[in-house]
């Protein structure tokens, strides 16, 4: 998982969703009423899914596993638990059908004392505060109770994901070395295309983890002597681009 920036709801979507919420309330705010309104809200669902796809990492990836295509609108807090949040924009995330239907389903663990949710919402939380990725093995380790429950509920350490992240680590390492070689040879356009592919690749949390190793001894333990320099140049260029973006847009 990586942080996801939630876009503001459109006026058209807000009007459609508010109308459906009013109908749920008028029908007694039951889970059956929420289900019925959700199933019948084709226009609202179309607006919601379109906006979620614009927010999704990479090539419209699932916001939980980052591997499969995001096909489903997931209610982060299930409709059955809070029917009146069925059409709340901040309660919608994009998930693949496997994460949504086979793993998360209606699970929503909460702290027994405070009632606080114990799942990572990538539009609110930085997953790196709760999860540690071991890039060579692809395994995620929990750092907090929220991380522990998220691994369990979303199935984040299922074998295909673990292997996928481990393979992605090798791909990102070789890709960054190739990108750096292209820069050194003056092949600016080739380097640009390589950078775009790296940023759009699946399992972007692996690249984010590797970027965090820049300038540390961990970088040299992952690959041969060419990788630490390539990683350092990559992260420096990323910071330079962010600074330029902030200067021109005022958005950090």
PDB file of C-alpha atoms in Angstrom:
ATOM      1  CA  UNK A   1       0.000   0.000   0.000  1.00  0.00           C
ATOM      2  CA  UNK A   2       1.071   3.565  -0.669  1.00  0.00           C
ATOM      3  CA  UNK A   3      -0.544   6.926   0.170  1.00  0.00           C
ATOM      4  CA  UNK A   4      -3.357   7.948  -2.160  1.00  0.00           C
ATOM      5  CA  UNK A   5      -4.471  11.555  -2.513  1.00  0.00           C
ATOM      6  CA  UNK A   6      -8.250  11.850  -2.433  1.00  0.00           C
ATOM      7  CA  UNK A   7      -9.623  14.196  -5.071  1.00  0.00           C
ATOM      8  CA  UNK A   8     -12.512  16.531  -4.233  1.00  0.00           C
ATOM      9  CA  UNK A   9     -15.985  15.296  -5.088  1.00  0.00           C
ATOM     10  CA  UNK A  10     -17.629  16.852  -8.104  1.00  0.00           C
ATOM     11  CA  UNK A  11     -20.823  18.863  -7.709  1.00  0.00           C
ATOM     12  CA  UNK A  12     -22.756  16.405  -9.870  1.00  0.00           C
ATOM     13  CA  UNK A  13     -21.599  13.437  -7.807  1.00  0.00           C
ATOM     14  CA  UNK A  14     -22.380  15.195  -4.524  1.00  0.00           C
ATOM     15  CA  UNK A  15     -25.948  15.950  -5.614  1.00  0.00           C
ATOM     16  CA  UNK A  16     -26.551  12.354  -6.722  1.00  0.00           C
ATOM     17  CA  UNK A  17     -25.076  10.927  -3.519  1.00  0.00           C
ATOM     18  CA  UNK A  18     -26.907  13.320  -1.206  1.00  0.00           C
ATOM     19  CA  UNK A  19     -30.193  12.383  -2.873  1.00  0.00           C
ATOM     20  CA  UNK A  20     -29.538   8.674  -2.314  1.00  0.00           C
ATOM     21  CA  UNK A  21     -28.513   9.234   1.309  1.00  0.00           C
ATOM     22  CA  UNK A  22     -31.795  11.062   1.919  1.00  0.00           C
ATOM     23  CA  UNK A  23     -33.703   8.066   0.538  1.00  0.00           C
ATOM     24  CA  UNK A  24     -31.798   5.684   2.834  1.00  0.00           C
ATOM     25  CA  UNK A  25     -32.617   7.900   5.798  1.00  0.00           C
ATOM     26  CA  UNK A  26     -36.288   8.112   4.824  1.00  0.00           C
ATOM     27  CA  UNK A  27     -36.401   4.305   4.591  1.00  0.00           C
ATOM     28  CA  UNK A  28     -35.167   3.898   8.161  1.00  0.00           C
ATOM     29  CA  UNK A  29     -31.384   3.933   7.581  1.00  0.00           C
ATOM     30  CA  UNK A  30     -31.265   0.130   7.448  1.00  0.00           C
ATOM     31  CA  UNK A  31     -28.687  -2.013   5.687  1.00  0.00           C
ATOM     32  CA  UNK A  32     -31.406  -3.276   3.326  1.00  0.00           C
ATOM     33  CA  UNK A  33     -32.264   0.288   2.377  1.00  0.00           C
ATOM     34  CA  UNK A  34     -28.570   1.043   1.804  1.00  0.00           C
ATOM     35  CA  UNK A  35     -28.156  -2.029  -0.406  1.00  0.00           C
ATOM     36  CA  UNK A  36     -31.241  -1.182  -2.435  1.00  0.00           C
ATOM     37  CA  UNK A  37     -30.188   2.421  -3.027  1.00  0.00           C
ATOM     38  CA  UNK A  38     -26.621   1.414  -3.910  1.00  0.00           C
ATOM     39  CA  UNK A  39     -27.767  -1.150  -6.451  1.00  0.00           C
ATOM     40  CA  UNK A  40     -30.068   1.370  -8.091  1.00  0.00           C
ATOM     41  CA  UNK A  41     -27.590   4.253  -8.137  1.00  0.00           C
ATOM     42  CA  UNK A  42     -25.993   3.605 -11.503  1.00  0.00           C
ATOM     43  CA  UNK A  43     -25.234   7.270 -12.233  1.00  0.00           C
ATOM     44  CA  UNK A  44     -23.734   7.927  -8.801  1.00  0.00           C
ATOM     45  CA  UNK A  45     -21.605   4.779  -8.975  1.00  0.00           C
ATOM     46  CA  UNK A  46     -20.316   5.804 -12.388  1.00  0.00           C
ATOM     47  CA  UNK A  47     -19.200   9.194 -11.041  1.00  0.00           C
ATOM     48  CA  UNK A  48     -17.591   7.629  -7.959  1.00  0.00           C
ATOM     49  CA  UNK A  49     -15.697   4.979  -9.918  1.00  0.00           C
ATOM     50  CA  UNK A  50     -14.425   7.495 -12.460  1.00  0.00           C
ATOM     51  CA  UNK A  51     -12.992   9.708  -9.725  1.00  0.00           C
ATOM     52  CA  UNK A  52     -11.470   6.736  -7.881  1.00  0.00           C
ATOM     53  CA  UNK A  53      -9.768   5.602 -11.100  1.00  0.00           C
ATOM     54  CA  UNK A  54      -8.174   9.041 -11.428  1.00  0.00           C
ATOM     55  CA  UNK A  55      -6.780   8.640  -7.907  1.00  0.00           C
ATOM     56  CA  UNK A  56      -5.581   5.052  -8.310  1.00  0.00           C
ATOM     57  CA  UNK A  57      -1.848   4.238  -8.374  1.00  0.00           C
ATOM     58  CA  UNK A  58      -0.145   3.202 -11.609  1.00  0.00           C
ATOM     59  CA  UNK A  59      -2.410   1.607 -14.209  1.00  0.00           C
ATOM     60  CA  UNK A  60      -5.633   1.881 -12.152  1.00  0.00           C
ATOM     61  CA  UNK A  61      -4.341  -0.519  -9.509  1.00  0.00           C
ATOM     62  CA  UNK A  62      -6.222  -1.789  -6.460  1.00  0.00           C
ATOM     63  CA  UNK A  63      -5.548   0.594  -3.556  1.00  0.00           C
ATOM     64  CA  UNK A  64      -4.970  -2.342  -1.215  1.00  0.00           C
ATOM     65  CA  UNK A  65      -2.785  -4.908  -2.997  1.00  0.00           C
ATOM     66  CA  UNK A  66      -1.451  -2.619  -5.796  1.00  0.00           C
ATOM     67  CA  UNK A  67      -1.251  -5.695  -8.022  1.00  0.00           C
ATOM     68  CA  UNK A  68      -4.590  -6.249  -9.734  1.00  0.00           C
ATOM     69  CA  UNK A  69      -6.743  -3.800 -11.642  1.00  0.00           C
ATOM     70  CA  UNK A  70      -9.119  -1.811  -9.460  1.00  0.00           C
ATOM     71  CA  UNK A  71     -12.560  -2.932 -10.602  1.00  0.00           C
ATOM     72  CA  UNK A  72     -14.754  -2.534  -7.503  1.00  0.00           C
ATOM     73  CA  UNK A  73     -15.913   0.375  -5.386  1.00  0.00           C
ATOM     74  CA  UNK A  74     -15.185  -0.707  -1.828  1.00  0.00           C
ATOM     75  CA  UNK A  75     -17.023   0.788   1.125  1.00  0.00           C
ATOM     76  CA  UNK A  76     -14.161   1.150   3.585  1.00  0.00           C
ATOM     77  CA  UNK A  77     -16.642   1.117   6.452  1.00  0.00           C
ATOM     78  CA  UNK A  78     -19.203  -1.482   5.343  1.00  0.00           C
ATOM     79  CA  UNK A  79     -22.722  -0.443   4.368  1.00  0.00           C
ATOM     80  CA  UNK A  80     -24.203  -2.859   6.900  1.00  0.00           C
ATOM     81  CA  UNK A  81     -22.330  -1.137   9.723  1.00  0.00           C
ATOM     82  CA  UNK A  82     -23.162   2.457   8.814  1.00  0.00           C
ATOM     83  CA  UNK A  83     -25.890   2.607   6.140  1.00  0.00           C
ATOM     84  CA  UNK A  84     -25.864   6.406   6.061  1.00  0.00           C
ATOM     85  CA  UNK A  85     -22.207   6.376   4.942  1.00  0.00           C
ATOM     86  CA  UNK A  86     -23.031   4.304   1.851  1.00  0.00           C
ATOM     87  CA  UNK A  87     -22.720   7.356  -0.422  1.00  0.00           C
ATOM     88  CA  UNK A  88     -20.107   9.282   1.579  1.00  0.00           C
ATOM     89  CA  UNK A  89     -17.225  10.102  -0.762  1.00  0.00           C
ATOM     90  CA  UNK A  90     -14.567   9.680   1.934  1.00  0.00           C
ATOM     91  CA  UNK A  91     -15.797   6.103   2.503  1.00  0.00           C
ATOM     92  CA  UNK A  92     -15.041   4.906  -1.034  1.00  0.00           C
ATOM     93  CA  UNK A  93     -11.837   3.220  -2.211  1.00  0.00           C
ATOM     94  CA  UNK A  94     -10.953   1.336  -5.393  1.00  0.00           C
ATOM     95  CA  UNK A  95     -10.269  -2.374  -4.926  1.00  0.00           C
ATOM     96  CA  UNK A  96      -9.786  -5.435  -7.086  1.00  0.00           C
ATOM     97  CA  UNK A  97     -12.534  -8.044  -6.879  1.00  0.00           C
ATOM     98  CA  UNK A  98     -10.249 -10.436  -4.986  1.00  0.00           C
ATOM     99  CA  UNK A  99      -9.350  -7.975  -2.209  1.00  0.00           C
ATOM    100  CA  UNK A 100     -12.927  -6.736  -1.994  1.00  0.00           C
ATOM    101  CA  UNK A 101     -14.885  -9.991  -2.176  1.00  0.00           C
ATOM    102  CA  UNK A 102     -12.439 -12.694  -1.067  1.00  0.00           C
ATOM    103  CA  UNK A 103     -10.414 -10.888   1.578  1.00  0.00           C
ATOM    104  CA  UNK A 104     -11.930  -7.736   3.135  1.00  0.00           C
ATOM    105  CA  UNK A 105     -15.630  -8.522   2.614  1.00  0.00           C
ATOM    106  CA  UNK A 106     -17.521  -6.966   5.576  1.00  0.00           C
ATOM    107  CA  UNK A 107     -14.608  -6.993   8.006  1.00  0.00           C
ATOM    108  CA  UNK A 108     -13.962  -3.780   9.900  1.00  0.00           C
ATOM    109  CA  UNK A 109     -11.946  -4.365  13.093  1.00  0.00           C
ATOM    110  CA  UNK A 110     -12.006  -1.594  15.684  1.00  0.00           C
ATOM    111  CA  UNK A 111     -10.178  -0.943  18.926  1.00  0.00           C
ATOM    112  CA  UNK A 112     -12.335  -2.427  21.734  1.00  0.00           C
ATOM    113  CA  UNK A 113     -11.619   0.524  24.027  1.00  0.00           C
ATOM    114  CA  UNK A 114     -11.655   3.562  21.753  1.00  0.00           C
ATOM    115  CA  UNK A 115     -13.725   2.265  18.848  1.00  0.00           C
ATOM    116  CA  UNK A 116     -11.100   3.569  16.398  1.00  0.00           C
ATOM    117  CA  UNK A 117     -10.790   1.738  13.100  1.00  0.00           C
ATOM    118  CA  UNK A 118      -7.852  -0.691  12.938  1.00  0.00           C
ATOM    119  CA  UNK A 119      -7.471  -0.717   9.151  1.00  0.00           C
ATOM    120  CA  UNK A 120      -5.193   1.472   7.037  1.00  0.00           C
ATOM    121  CA  UNK A 121      -7.059   3.935   4.837  1.00  0.00           C
ATOM    122  CA  UNK A 122      -4.423   4.967   2.244  1.00  0.00           C
ATOM    123  CA  UNK A 123      -6.218   8.257   1.629  1.00  0.00           C
ATOM    124  CA  UNK A 124      -5.830   9.164   5.313  1.00  0.00           C
ATOM    125  CA  UNK A 125      -2.860   7.159   6.632  1.00  0.00           C
ATOM    126  CA  UNK A 126       0.680   6.735   5.381  1.00  0.00           C
ATOM    127  CA  UNK A 127       0.950   2.945   5.143  1.00  0.00           C
ATOM    128  CA  UNK A 128       4.698   3.203   5.837  1.00  0.00           C
ATOM    129  CA  UNK A 129       3.838   4.270   9.390  1.00  0.00           C
ATOM    130  CA  UNK A 130       2.184   0.907   9.944  1.00  0.00           C
ATOM    131  CA  UNK A 131       3.867  -1.526   7.547  1.00  0.00           C
ATOM    132  CA  UNK A 132       7.497  -2.382   6.786  1.00  0.00           C
ATOM    133  CA  UNK A 133       8.324  -4.030   3.479  1.00  0.00           C
ATOM    134  CA  UNK A 134      11.226  -6.476   3.221  1.00  0.00           C
ATOM    135  CA  UNK A 135      11.930  -5.987  -0.501  1.00  0.00           C
ATOM    136  CA  UNK A 136      14.016  -9.103  -1.119  1.00  0.00           C
ATOM    137  CA  UNK A 137      11.362 -11.455   0.255  1.00  0.00           C
ATOM    138  CA  UNK A 138       8.365  -9.274  -0.571  1.00  0.00           C
ATOM    139  CA  UNK A 139       6.955  -9.792   2.900  1.00  0.00           C
ATOM    140  CA  UNK A 140       5.210  -7.078   4.873  1.00  0.00           C
ATOM    141  CA  UNK A 141       5.801  -6.771   8.603  1.00  0.00           C
ATOM    142  CA  UNK A 142       3.427  -4.935  10.901  1.00  0.00           C
ATOM    143  CA  UNK A 143       4.681  -1.968  12.913  1.00  0.00           C
ATOM    144  CA  UNK A 144       1.387  -1.162  14.644  1.00  0.00           C
ATOM    145  CA  UNK A 145      -1.933  -2.870  15.465  1.00  0.00           C
ATOM    146  CA  UNK A 146      -3.403  -1.098  12.447  1.00  0.00           C
ATOM    147  CA  UNK A 147      -0.679  -2.651  10.289  1.00  0.00           C
ATOM    148  CA  UNK A 148      -1.327  -6.108  11.773  1.00  0.00           C
ATOM    149  CA  UNK A 149      -5.062  -6.005  11.114  1.00  0.00           C
ATOM    150  CA  UNK A 150      -4.572  -4.570   7.623  1.00  0.00           C
ATOM    151  CA  UNK A 151      -2.239  -7.426   6.648  1.00  0.00           C
ATOM    152  CA  UNK A 152      -4.814  -9.930   7.893  1.00  0.00           C
ATOM    153  CA  UNK A 153      -8.000  -8.313   6.545  1.00  0.00           C
ATOM    154  CA  UNK A 154      -6.626  -7.356   3.116  1.00  0.00           C
ATOM    155  CA  UNK A 155      -4.541 -10.538   2.783  1.00  0.00           C
ATOM    156  CA  UNK A 156      -1.460  -8.457   2.026  1.00  0.00           C
ATOM    157  CA  UNK A 157       0.979 -11.316   2.622  1.00  0.00           C
ATOM    158  CA  UNK A 158      -0.776 -13.860   0.440  1.00  0.00           C
ATOM    159  CA  UNK A 159       1.807 -15.789  -1.531  1.00  0.00           C
ATOM    160  CA  UNK A 160       1.175 -14.289  -4.967  1.00  0.00           C
ATOM    161  CA  UNK A 161       1.604 -10.772  -3.562  1.00  0.00           C
ATOM    162  CA  UNK A 162       4.746 -11.665  -1.637  1.00  0.00           C
ATOM    163  CA  UNK A 163       6.314 -13.222  -4.748  1.00  0.00           C
ATOM    164  CA  UNK A 164       5.148 -10.309  -6.886  1.00  0.00           C
ATOM    165  CA  UNK A 165       6.803  -7.779  -4.599  1.00  0.00           C
ATOM    166  CA  UNK A 166      10.031  -9.814  -4.506  1.00  0.00           C
ATOM    167  CA  UNK A 167      10.069  -9.962  -8.319  1.00  0.00           C
ATOM    168  CA  UNK A 168       9.305  -6.240  -8.470  1.00  0.00           C
ATOM    169  CA  UNK A 169      12.333  -5.564  -6.281  1.00  0.00           C
ATOM    170  CA  UNK A 170      14.606  -7.207  -8.861  1.00  0.00           C
ATOM    171  CA  UNK A 171      12.858  -5.356 -11.680  1.00  0.00           C
ATOM    172  CA  UNK A 172      13.181  -1.965  -9.988  1.00  0.00           C
ATOM    173  CA  UNK A 173      16.852  -2.521  -9.170  1.00  0.00           C
ATOM    174  CA  UNK A 174      17.756  -3.460 -12.751  1.00  0.00           C
ATOM    175  CA  UNK A 175      15.478  -0.719 -14.095  1.00  0.00           C
ATOM    176  CA  UNK A 176      17.113   1.979 -11.993  1.00  0.00           C
ATOM    177  CA  UNK A 177      20.582   0.859 -13.067  1.00  0.00           C
ATOM    178  CA  UNK A 178      19.467   0.910 -16.725  1.00  0.00           C
ATOM    179  CA  UNK A 179      17.916   4.369 -16.264  1.00  0.00           C
ATOM    180  CA  UNK A 180      21.160   5.658 -14.729  1.00  0.00           C
ATOM    181  CA  UNK A 181      23.250   4.169 -17.562  1.00  0.00           C
ATOM    182  CA  UNK A 182      21.010   5.872 -20.122  1.00  0.00           C
ATOM    183  CA  UNK A 183      21.523   9.194 -18.372  1.00  0.00           C
ATOM    184  CA  UNK A 184      25.284   8.779 -18.309  1.00  0.00           C
ATOM    185  CA  UNK A 185      25.292   7.960 -22.033  1.00  0.00           C
ATOM    186  CA  UNK A 186      23.296  11.081 -22.817  1.00  0.00           C
ATOM    187  CA  UNK A 187      20.206   9.111 -23.895  1.00  0.00           C
ATOM    188  CA  UNK A 188      17.760  11.513 -22.314  1.00  0.00           C
ATOM    189  CA  UNK A 189      14.641  10.329 -24.149  1.00  0.00           C
ATOM    190  CA  UNK A 190      15.358   6.660 -23.411  1.00  0.00           C
ATOM    191  CA  UNK A 191      15.922   7.556 -19.755  1.00  0.00           C
ATOM    192  CA  UNK A 192      12.625   9.436 -19.670  1.00  0.00           C
ATOM    193  CA  UNK A 193      10.731   6.435 -21.069  1.00  0.00           C
ATOM    194  CA  UNK A 194      12.403   4.119 -18.558  1.00  0.00           C
ATOM    195  CA  UNK A 195      11.475   6.461 -15.705  1.00  0.00           C
ATOM    196  CA  UNK A 196       7.841   6.540 -16.841  1.00  0.00           C
ATOM    197  CA  UNK A 197       7.712   2.722 -16.931  1.00  0.00           C
ATOM    198  CA  UNK A 198       9.222   2.513 -13.456  1.00  0.00           C
ATOM    199  CA  UNK A 199       6.702   4.964 -12.033  1.00  0.00           C
ATOM    200  CA  UNK A 200       3.779   3.124 -13.636  1.00  0.00           C
ATOM    201  CA  UNK A 201       4.926  -0.365 -12.666  1.00  0.00           C
ATOM    202  CA  UNK A 202       2.972  -2.603 -10.330  1.00  0.00           C
ATOM    203  CA  UNK A 203       3.891  -2.758  -6.638  1.00  0.00           C
ATOM    204  CA  UNK A 204       4.941   0.902  -6.341  1.00  0.00           C
ATOM    205  CA  UNK A 205       5.439   0.381  -2.598  1.00  0.00           C
ATOM    206  CA  UNK A 206       8.591  -1.569  -3.504  1.00  0.00           C
ATOM    207  CA  UNK A 207      10.032   1.418  -5.366  1.00  0.00           C
ATOM    208  CA  UNK A 208       9.037   3.679  -2.477  1.00  0.00           C
ATOM    209  CA  UNK A 209      10.852   1.374  -0.052  1.00  0.00           C
ATOM    210  CA  UNK A 210      13.976   1.317  -2.224  1.00  0.00           C
ATOM    211  CA  UNK A 211      13.933   5.121  -2.445  1.00  0.00           C
ATOM    212  CA  UNK A 212      13.997   5.179   1.341  1.00  0.00           C
ATOM    213  CA  UNK A 213      17.272   3.202   1.264  1.00  0.00           C
ATOM    214  CA  UNK A 214      19.053   5.942  -0.683  1.00  0.00           C
ATOM    215  CA  UNK A 215      22.173   7.134   1.082  1.00  0.00           C
ATOM    216  CA  UNK A 216      22.070   4.297   3.630  1.00  0.00           C
ATOM    217  CA  UNK A 217      24.113   1.064   3.891  1.00  0.00           C
ATOM    218  CA  UNK A 218      20.962  -0.866   2.964  1.00  0.00           C
ATOM    219  CA  UNK A 219      21.305   0.229  -0.663  1.00  0.00           C
ATOM    220  CA  UNK A 220      24.636  -1.550  -1.069  1.00  0.00           C
ATOM    221  CA  UNK A 221      23.313  -4.804   0.420  1.00  0.00           C
ATOM    222  CA  UNK A 222      20.670  -5.176  -2.281  1.00  0.00           C
ATOM    223  CA  UNK A 223      22.785  -5.246  -5.432  1.00  0.00           C
ATOM    224  CA  UNK A 224      26.222  -4.695  -6.906  1.00  0.00           C
ATOM    225  CA  UNK A 225      28.209  -1.481  -6.723  1.00  0.00           C
ATOM    226  CA  UNK A 226      26.211   0.220  -9.485  1.00  0.00           C
ATOM    227  CA  UNK A 227      22.907   0.314  -7.641  1.00  0.00           C
ATOM    228  CA  UNK A 228      23.622   2.749  -4.750  1.00  0.00           C
ATOM    229  CA  UNK A 229      24.768   5.471  -7.143  1.00  0.00           C
ATOM    230  CA  UNK A 230      21.828   4.913  -9.488  1.00  0.00           C
ATOM    231  CA  UNK A 231      19.422   5.046  -6.551  1.00  0.00           C
ATOM    232  CA  UNK A 232      21.014   8.236  -5.212  1.00  0.00           C
ATOM    233  CA  UNK A 233      20.727   9.994  -8.578  1.00  0.00           C
ATOM    234  CA  UNK A 234      17.128   8.772  -8.962  1.00  0.00           C
ATOM    235  CA  UNK A 235      16.006  10.066  -5.566  1.00  0.00           C
ATOM    236  CA  UNK A 236      17.826  13.359  -6.115  1.00  0.00           C
ATOM    237  CA  UNK A 237      16.062  13.839  -9.434  1.00  0.00           C
ATOM    238  CA  UNK A 238      12.712  12.973  -7.828  1.00  0.00           C
ATOM    239  CA  UNK A 239      13.253  15.565  -5.100  1.00  0.00           C
ATOM    240  CA  UNK A 240      14.242  18.122  -7.710  1.00  0.00           C
ATOM    241  CA  UNK A 241      11.045  17.462  -9.669  1.00  0.00           C
ATOM    242  CA  UNK A 242       8.930  17.749  -6.510  1.00  0.00           C
ATOM    243  CA  UNK A 243      10.594  21.049  -5.624  1.00  0.00           C
ATOM    244  CA  UNK A 244       9.962  22.403  -9.122  1.00  0.00           C
ATOM    245  CA  UNK A 245       6.327  21.268  -8.962  1.00  0.00           C
ATOM    246  CA  UNK A 246       5.857  22.955  -5.586  1.00  0.00           C
ATOM    247  CA  UNK A 247       7.482  26.174  -6.819  1.00  0.00           C
ATOM    248  CA  UNK A 248       5.209  26.400  -9.868  1.00  0.00           C
ATOM    249  CA  UNK A 249       1.952  25.183  -8.298  1.00  0.00           C
ATOM    250  CA  UNK A 250       2.303  25.981  -4.622  1.00  0.00           C
ATOM    251  CA  UNK A 251       1.352  22.362  -3.861  1.00  0.00           C
ATOM    252  CA  UNK A 252       3.795  20.395  -1.730  1.00  0.00           C
TER     253      UNK A 252
END
